PDB file of C-alpha atoms and ligand atoms in Angstrom:
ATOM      1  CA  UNK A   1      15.542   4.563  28.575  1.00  0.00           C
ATOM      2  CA  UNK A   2      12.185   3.702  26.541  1.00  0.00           C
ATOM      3  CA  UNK A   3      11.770   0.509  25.046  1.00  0.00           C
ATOM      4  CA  UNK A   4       9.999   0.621  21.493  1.00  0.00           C
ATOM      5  CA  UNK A   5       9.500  -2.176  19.166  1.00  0.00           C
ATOM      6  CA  UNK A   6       9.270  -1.459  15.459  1.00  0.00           C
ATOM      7  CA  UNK A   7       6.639  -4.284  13.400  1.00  0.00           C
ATOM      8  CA  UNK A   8       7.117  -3.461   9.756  1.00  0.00           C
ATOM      9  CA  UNK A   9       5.786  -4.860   6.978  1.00  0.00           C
ATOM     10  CA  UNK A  10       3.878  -4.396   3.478  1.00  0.00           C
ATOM     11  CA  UNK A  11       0.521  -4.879   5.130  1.00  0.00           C
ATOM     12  CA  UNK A  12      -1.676  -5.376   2.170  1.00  0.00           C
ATOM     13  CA  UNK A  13      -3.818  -5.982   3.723  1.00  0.00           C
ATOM     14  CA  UNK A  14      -2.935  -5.973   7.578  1.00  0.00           C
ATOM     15  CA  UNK A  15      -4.738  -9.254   9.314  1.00  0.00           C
ATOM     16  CA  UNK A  16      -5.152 -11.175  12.489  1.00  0.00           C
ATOM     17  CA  UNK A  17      -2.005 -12.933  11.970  1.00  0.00           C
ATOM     18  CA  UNK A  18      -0.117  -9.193  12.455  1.00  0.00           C
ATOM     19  CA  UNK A  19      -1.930  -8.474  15.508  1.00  0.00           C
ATOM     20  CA  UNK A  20      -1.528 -11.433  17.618  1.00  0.00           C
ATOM     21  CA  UNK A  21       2.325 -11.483  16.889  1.00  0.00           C
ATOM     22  CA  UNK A  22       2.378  -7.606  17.767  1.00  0.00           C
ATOM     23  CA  UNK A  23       0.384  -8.418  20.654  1.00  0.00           C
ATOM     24  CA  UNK A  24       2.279 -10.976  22.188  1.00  0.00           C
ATOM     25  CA  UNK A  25       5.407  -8.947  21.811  1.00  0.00           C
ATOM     26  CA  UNK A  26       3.746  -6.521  23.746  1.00  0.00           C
ATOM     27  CA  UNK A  27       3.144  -9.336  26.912  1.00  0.00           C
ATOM     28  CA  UNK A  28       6.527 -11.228  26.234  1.00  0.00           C
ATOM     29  CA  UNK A  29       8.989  -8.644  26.175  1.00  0.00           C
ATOM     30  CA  UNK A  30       9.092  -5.566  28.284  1.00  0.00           C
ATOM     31  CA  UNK A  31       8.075  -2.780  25.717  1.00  0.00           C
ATOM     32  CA  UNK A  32       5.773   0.007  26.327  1.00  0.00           C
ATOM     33  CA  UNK A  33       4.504   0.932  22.269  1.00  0.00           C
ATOM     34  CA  UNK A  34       4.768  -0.913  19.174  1.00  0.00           C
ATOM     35  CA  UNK A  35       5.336   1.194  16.218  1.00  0.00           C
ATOM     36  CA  UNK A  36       3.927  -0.126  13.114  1.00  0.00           C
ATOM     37  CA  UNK A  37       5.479   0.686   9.958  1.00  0.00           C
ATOM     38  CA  UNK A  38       3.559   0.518   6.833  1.00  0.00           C
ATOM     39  CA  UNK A  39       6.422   0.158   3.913  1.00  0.00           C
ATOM     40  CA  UNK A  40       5.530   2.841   1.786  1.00  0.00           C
ATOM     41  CA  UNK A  41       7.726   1.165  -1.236  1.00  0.00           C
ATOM     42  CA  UNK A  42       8.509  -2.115  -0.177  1.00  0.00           C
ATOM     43  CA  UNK A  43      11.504  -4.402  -1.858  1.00  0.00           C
ATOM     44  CA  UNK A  44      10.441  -6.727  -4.215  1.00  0.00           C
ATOM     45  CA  UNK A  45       6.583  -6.258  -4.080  1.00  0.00           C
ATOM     46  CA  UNK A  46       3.786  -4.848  -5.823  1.00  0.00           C
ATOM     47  CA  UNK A  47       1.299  -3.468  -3.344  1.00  0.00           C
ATOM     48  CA  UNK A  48      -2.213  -1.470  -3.205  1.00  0.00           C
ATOM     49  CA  UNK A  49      -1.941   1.998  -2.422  1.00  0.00           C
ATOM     50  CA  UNK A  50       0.154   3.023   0.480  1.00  0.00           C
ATOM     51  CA  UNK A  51      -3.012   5.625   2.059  1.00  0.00           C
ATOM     52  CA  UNK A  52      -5.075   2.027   1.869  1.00  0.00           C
ATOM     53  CA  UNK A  53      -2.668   0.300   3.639  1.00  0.00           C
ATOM     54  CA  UNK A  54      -2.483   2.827   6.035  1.00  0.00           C
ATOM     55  CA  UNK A  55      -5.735   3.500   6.501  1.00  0.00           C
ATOM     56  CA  UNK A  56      -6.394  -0.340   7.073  1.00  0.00           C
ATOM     57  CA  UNK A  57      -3.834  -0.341   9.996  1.00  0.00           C
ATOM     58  CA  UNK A  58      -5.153   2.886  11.603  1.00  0.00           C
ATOM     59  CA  UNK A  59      -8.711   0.876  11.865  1.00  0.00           C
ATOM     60  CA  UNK A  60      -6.639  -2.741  12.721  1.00  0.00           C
ATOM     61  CA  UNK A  61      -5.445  -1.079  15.978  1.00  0.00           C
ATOM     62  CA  UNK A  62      -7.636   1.153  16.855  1.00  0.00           C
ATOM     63  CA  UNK A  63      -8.320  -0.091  20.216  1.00  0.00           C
ATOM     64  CA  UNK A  64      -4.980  -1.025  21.730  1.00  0.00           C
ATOM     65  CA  UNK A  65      -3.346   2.201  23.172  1.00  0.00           C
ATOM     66  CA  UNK A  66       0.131   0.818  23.084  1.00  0.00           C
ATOM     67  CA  UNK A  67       0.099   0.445  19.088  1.00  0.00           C
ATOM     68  CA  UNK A  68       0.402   3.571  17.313  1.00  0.00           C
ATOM     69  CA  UNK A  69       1.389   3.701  13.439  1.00  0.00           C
ATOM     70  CA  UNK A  70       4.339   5.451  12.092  1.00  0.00           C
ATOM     71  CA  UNK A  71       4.126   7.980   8.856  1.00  0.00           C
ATOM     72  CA  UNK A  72       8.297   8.186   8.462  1.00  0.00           C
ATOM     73  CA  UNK A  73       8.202   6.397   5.393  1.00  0.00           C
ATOM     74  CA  UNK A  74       6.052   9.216   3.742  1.00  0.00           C
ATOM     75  CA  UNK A  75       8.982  11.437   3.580  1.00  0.00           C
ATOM     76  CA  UNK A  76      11.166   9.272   1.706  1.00  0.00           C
ATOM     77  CA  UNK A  77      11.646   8.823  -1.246  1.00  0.00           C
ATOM     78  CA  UNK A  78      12.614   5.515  -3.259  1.00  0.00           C
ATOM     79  CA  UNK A  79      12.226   1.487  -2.063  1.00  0.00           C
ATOM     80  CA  UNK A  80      11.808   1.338   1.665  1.00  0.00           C
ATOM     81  CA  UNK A  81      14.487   0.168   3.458  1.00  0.00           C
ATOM     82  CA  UNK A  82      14.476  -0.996   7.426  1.00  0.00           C
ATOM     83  CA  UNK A  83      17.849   1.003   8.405  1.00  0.00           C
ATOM     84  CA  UNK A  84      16.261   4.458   7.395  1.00  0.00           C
ATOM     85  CA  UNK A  85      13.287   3.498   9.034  1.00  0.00           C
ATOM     86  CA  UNK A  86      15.266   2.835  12.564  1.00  0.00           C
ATOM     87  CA  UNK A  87      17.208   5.778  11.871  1.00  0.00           C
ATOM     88  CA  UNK A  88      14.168   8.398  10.931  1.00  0.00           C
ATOM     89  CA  UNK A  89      12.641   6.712  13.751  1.00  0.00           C
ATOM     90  CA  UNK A  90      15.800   7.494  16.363  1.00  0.00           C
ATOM     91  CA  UNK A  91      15.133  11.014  15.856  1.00  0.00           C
ATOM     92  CA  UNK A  92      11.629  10.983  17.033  1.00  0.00           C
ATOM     93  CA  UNK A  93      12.297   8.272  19.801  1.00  0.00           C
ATOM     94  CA  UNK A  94      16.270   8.957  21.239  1.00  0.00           C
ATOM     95  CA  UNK A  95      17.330   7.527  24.204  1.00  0.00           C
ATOM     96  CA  UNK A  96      15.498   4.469  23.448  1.00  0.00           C
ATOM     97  CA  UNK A  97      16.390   0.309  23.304  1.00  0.00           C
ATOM     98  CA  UNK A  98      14.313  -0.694  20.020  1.00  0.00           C
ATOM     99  CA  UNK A  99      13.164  -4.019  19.153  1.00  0.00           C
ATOM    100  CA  UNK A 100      12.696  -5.405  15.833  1.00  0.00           C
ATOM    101  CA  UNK A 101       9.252  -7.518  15.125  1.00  0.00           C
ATOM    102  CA  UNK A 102       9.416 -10.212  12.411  1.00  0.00           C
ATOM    103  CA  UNK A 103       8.120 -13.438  11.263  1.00  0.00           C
ATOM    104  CA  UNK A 104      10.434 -16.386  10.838  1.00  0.00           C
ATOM    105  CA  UNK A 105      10.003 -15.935   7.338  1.00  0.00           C
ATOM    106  CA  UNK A 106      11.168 -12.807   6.910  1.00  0.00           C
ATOM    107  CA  UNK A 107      14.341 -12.715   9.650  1.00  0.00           C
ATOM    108  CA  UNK A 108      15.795 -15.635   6.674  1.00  0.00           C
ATOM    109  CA  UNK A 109      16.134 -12.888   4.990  1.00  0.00           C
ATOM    110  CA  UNK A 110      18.012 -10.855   7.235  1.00  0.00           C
ATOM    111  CA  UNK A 111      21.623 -11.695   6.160  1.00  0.00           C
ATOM    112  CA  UNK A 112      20.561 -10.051   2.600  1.00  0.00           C
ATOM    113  CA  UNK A 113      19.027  -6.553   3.818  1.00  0.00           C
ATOM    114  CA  UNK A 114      20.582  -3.523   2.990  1.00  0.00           C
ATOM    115  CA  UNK A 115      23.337  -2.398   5.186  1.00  0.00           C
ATOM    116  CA  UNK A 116      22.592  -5.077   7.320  1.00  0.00           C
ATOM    117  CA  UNK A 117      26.163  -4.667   9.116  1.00  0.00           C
ATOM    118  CA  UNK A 118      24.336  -1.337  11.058  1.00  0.00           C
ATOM    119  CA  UNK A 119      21.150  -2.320  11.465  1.00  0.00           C
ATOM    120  CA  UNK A 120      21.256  -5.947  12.510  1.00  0.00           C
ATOM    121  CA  UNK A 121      23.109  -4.733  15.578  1.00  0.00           C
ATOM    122  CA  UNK A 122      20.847  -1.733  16.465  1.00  0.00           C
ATOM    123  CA  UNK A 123      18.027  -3.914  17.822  1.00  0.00           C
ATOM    124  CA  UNK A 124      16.811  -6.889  19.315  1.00  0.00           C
ATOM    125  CA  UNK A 125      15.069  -8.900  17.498  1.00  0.00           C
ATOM    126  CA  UNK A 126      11.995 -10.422  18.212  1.00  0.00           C
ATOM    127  CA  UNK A 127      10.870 -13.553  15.676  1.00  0.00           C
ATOM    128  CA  UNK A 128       7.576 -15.130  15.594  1.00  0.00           C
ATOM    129  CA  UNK A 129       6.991 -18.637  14.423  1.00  0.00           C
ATOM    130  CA  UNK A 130       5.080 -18.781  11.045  1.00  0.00           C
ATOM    131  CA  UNK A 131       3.560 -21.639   9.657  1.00  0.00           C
ATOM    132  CA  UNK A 132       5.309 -21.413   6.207  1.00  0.00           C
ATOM    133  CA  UNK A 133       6.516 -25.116   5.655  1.00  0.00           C
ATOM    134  CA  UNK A 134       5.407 -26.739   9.130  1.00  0.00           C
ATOM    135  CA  UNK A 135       8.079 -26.001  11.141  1.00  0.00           C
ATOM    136  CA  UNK A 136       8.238 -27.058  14.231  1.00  0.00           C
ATOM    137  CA  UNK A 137       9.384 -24.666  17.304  1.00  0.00           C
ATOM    138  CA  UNK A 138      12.478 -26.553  17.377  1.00  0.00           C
ATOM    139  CA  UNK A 139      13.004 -25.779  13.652  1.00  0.00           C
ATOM    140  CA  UNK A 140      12.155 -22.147  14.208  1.00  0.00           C
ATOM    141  CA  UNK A 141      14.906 -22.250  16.943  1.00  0.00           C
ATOM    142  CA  UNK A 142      17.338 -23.631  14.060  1.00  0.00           C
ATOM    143  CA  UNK A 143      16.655 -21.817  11.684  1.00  0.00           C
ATOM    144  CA  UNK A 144      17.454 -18.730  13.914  1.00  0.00           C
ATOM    145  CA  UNK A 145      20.548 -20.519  14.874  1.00  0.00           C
ATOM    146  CA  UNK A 146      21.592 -20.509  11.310  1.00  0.00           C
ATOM    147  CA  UNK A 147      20.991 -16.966  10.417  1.00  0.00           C
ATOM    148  CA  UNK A 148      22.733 -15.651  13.247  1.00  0.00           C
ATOM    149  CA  UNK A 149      26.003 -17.948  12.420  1.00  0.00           C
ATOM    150  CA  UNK A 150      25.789 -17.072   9.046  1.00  0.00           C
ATOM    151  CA  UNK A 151      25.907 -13.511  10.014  1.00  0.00           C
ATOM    152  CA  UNK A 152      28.566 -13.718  12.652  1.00  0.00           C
ATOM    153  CA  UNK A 153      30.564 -15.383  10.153  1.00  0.00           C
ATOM    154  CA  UNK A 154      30.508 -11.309   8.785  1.00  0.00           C
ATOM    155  CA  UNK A 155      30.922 -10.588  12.390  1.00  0.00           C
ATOM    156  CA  UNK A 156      27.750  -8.853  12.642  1.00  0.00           C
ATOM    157  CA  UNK A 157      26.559  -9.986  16.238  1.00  0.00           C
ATOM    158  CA  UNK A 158      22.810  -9.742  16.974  1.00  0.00           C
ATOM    159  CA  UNK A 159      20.518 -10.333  19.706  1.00  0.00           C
ATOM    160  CA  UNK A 160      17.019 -12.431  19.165  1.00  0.00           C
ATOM    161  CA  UNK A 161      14.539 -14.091  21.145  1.00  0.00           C
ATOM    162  CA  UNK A 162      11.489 -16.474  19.425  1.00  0.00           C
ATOM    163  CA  UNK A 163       8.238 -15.466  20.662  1.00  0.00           C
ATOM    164  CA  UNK A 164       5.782 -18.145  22.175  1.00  0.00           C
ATOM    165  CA  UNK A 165       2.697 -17.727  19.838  1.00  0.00           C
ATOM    166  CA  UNK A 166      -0.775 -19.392  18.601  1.00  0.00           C
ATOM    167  CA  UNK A 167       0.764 -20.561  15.264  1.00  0.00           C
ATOM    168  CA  UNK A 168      -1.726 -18.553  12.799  1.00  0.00           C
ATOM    169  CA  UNK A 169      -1.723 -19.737   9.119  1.00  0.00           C
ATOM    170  CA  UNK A 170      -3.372 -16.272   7.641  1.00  0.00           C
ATOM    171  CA  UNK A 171      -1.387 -14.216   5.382  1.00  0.00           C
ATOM    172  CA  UNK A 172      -2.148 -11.452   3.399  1.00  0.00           C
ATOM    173  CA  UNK A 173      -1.334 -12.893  -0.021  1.00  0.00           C
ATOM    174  CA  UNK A 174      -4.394 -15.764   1.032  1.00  0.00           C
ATOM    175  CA  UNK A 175      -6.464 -12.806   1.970  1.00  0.00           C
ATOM    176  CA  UNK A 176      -6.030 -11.374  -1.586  1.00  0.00           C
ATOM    177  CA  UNK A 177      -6.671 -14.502  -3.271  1.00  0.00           C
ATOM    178  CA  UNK A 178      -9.215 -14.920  -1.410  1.00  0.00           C
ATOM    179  CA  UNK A 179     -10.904 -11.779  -2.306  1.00  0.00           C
ATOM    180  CA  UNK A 180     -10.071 -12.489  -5.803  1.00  0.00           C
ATOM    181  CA  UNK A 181     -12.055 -15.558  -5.779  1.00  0.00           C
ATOM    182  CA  UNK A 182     -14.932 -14.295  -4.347  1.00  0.00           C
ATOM    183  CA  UNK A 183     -14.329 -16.164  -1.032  1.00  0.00           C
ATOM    184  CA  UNK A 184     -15.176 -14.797   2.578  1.00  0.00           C
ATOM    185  CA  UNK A 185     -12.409 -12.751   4.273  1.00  0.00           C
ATOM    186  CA  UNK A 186     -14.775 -12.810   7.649  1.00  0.00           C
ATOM    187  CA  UNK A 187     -12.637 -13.647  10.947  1.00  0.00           C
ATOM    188  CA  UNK A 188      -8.960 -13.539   8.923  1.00  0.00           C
ATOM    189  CA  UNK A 189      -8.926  -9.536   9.170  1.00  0.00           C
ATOM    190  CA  UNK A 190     -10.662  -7.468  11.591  1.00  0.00           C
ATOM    191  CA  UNK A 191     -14.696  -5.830  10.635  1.00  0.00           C
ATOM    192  CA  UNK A 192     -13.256  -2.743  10.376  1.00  0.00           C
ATOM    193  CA  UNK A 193     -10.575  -3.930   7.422  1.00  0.00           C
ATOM    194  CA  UNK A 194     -13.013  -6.654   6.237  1.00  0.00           C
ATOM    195  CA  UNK A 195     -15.517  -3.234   5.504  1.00  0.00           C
ATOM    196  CA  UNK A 196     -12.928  -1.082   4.494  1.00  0.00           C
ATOM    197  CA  UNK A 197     -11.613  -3.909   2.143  1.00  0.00           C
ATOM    198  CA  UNK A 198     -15.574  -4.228   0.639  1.00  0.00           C
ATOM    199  CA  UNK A 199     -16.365  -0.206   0.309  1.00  0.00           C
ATOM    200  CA  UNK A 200     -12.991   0.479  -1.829  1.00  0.00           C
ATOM    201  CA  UNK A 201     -13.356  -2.908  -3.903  1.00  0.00           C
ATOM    202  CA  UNK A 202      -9.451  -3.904  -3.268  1.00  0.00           C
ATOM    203  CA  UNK A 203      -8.127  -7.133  -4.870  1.00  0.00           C
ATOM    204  CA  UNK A 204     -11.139  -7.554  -6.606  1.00  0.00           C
ATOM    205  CA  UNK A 205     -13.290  -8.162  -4.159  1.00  0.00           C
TER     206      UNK A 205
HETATM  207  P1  LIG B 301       2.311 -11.623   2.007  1.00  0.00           P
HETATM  208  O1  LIG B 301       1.443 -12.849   2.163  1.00  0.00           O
HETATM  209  O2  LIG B 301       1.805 -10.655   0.993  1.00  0.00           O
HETATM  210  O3  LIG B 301       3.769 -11.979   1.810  1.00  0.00           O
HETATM  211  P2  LIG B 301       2.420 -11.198   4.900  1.00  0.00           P
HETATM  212  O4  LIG B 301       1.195 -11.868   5.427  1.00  0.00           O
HETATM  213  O5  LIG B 301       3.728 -11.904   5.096  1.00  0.00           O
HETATM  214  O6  LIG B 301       2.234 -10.792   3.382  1.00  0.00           O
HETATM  215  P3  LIG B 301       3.650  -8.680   5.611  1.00  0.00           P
HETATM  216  O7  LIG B 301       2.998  -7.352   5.750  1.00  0.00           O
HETATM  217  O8  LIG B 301       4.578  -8.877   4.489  1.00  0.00           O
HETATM  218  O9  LIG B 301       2.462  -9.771   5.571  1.00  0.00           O
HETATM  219  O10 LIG B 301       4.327  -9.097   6.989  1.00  0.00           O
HETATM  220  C1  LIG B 301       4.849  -8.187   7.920  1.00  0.00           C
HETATM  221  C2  LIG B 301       5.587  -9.017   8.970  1.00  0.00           C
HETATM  222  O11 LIG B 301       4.674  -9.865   9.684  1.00  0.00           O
HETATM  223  C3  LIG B 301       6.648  -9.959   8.371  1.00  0.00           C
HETATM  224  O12 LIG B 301       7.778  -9.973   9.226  1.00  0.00           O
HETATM  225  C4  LIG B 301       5.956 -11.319   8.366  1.00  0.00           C
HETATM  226  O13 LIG B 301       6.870 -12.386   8.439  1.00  0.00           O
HETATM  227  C5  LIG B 301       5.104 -11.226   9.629  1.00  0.00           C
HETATM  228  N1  LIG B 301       3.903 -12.055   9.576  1.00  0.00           N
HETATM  229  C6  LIG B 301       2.854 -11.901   8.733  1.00  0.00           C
HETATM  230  N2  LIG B 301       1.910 -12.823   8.972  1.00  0.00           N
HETATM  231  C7  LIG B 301       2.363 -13.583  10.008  1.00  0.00           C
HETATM  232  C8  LIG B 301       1.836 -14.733  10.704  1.00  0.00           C
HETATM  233  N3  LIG B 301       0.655 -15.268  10.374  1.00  0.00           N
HETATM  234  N4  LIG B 301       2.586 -15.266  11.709  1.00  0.00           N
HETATM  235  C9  LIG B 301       3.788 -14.720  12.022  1.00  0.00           C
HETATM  236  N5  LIG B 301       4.347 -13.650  11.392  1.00  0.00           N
HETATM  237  C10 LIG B 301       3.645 -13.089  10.390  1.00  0.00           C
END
């Protein structure tokens, strides 16, 4: 049986932040590809054009064989949810154990996905630290204690494991704002995204 991890996310734009966690997953925990998902609608957010967002990835991780990007979300219609996207994905990948990438921030939010019940339960999931308020590791570790009582509670029983990473405080709303005020993006995204970011004049750089 492969072993696949799934890193999903908005990715507007995609930054050095995103790579390291994807990277360490790939070192930590015994997968062979990462399959990065660009949301093509994602919950709750505006975002720049999906083909930028692609695009932006394709150049991101260019030179790391064992990250490839995944186009299931073009064939669907409506918000983006994670369950389709492990179950679209299934049928390209059977027979395979998948993992689940996320920031700290974003497994909170787990208990409130749609149809949680099925997908929590279909993966492991693997949660990086994120340096959102300041937590510590030990806080990480709680907070990941909470979410999966509060889910067991709904007897939904998952499987998760922190990942041991260089606590990076880049995201891509401070690259926007950044760009928006003029500010140098230089060494929070890769060249290739810093260009690409520069030749199509996104958030108003
Ligand atoms: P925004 O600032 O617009 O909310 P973002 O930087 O969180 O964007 P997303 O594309 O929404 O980027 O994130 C995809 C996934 O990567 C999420 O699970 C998020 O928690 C995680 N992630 C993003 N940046 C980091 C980081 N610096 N450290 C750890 N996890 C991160």
């Amino acid at each position: 049986m492969q072993q696949l991890a799934i890193f999903g996310g908005t990715f507007d734009p995609v930054h050095w932040g995103h790579l390291i966690v994807a990277e360490t997953a790939l070192h930590q925990v015994p997968i062979e590809h990462v399959i990065w998902v660009p949301s093509l609608n994602p919950p709750h957010k505006q975002a720049a054009l999906f083909q930028h967002r692609l695009e932006m990835v394709q150049k991101a991780i260019a030179d790391q064989p064992a990250f490839t990007v995944s186009l299931v979300e073009i064939y669907r219609h409506g918000t983006s949810y994670a369950i389709n996207t492990l179950i679209d994905l299934s049928t390209f990948y059977p027979n395979t154990h998948w993992y689940w990438i996320v920031g700290l921030d974003t497994f909170q939010t787990l208990p409130r996905w749609h149809r949680v019940d099925e997908l929590a339960q279909l993966c492991h999931w693997l949660i990086a630290p994120r340096l959102i308020r300041g937590e510590t590791i030990a806080e990480s570790q709680s907070i990941c204690n909470q979410v999966e009582q509060e889910l067991t509670k709904r007897s939904i029983h998952i499987h998760w494991q922190l990942l041991t990473i260089p606590l990076v405080g880049v995201s891509s709303s401070l690259i926007r704002d950044r760009c928006r005020d003029g500010q140098s993006i230089r060494y929070l995204v890769p060249e290739s995204v810093r260009n690409y970011i520069a030749k199509h004049n996104l958030y108003g750089s």
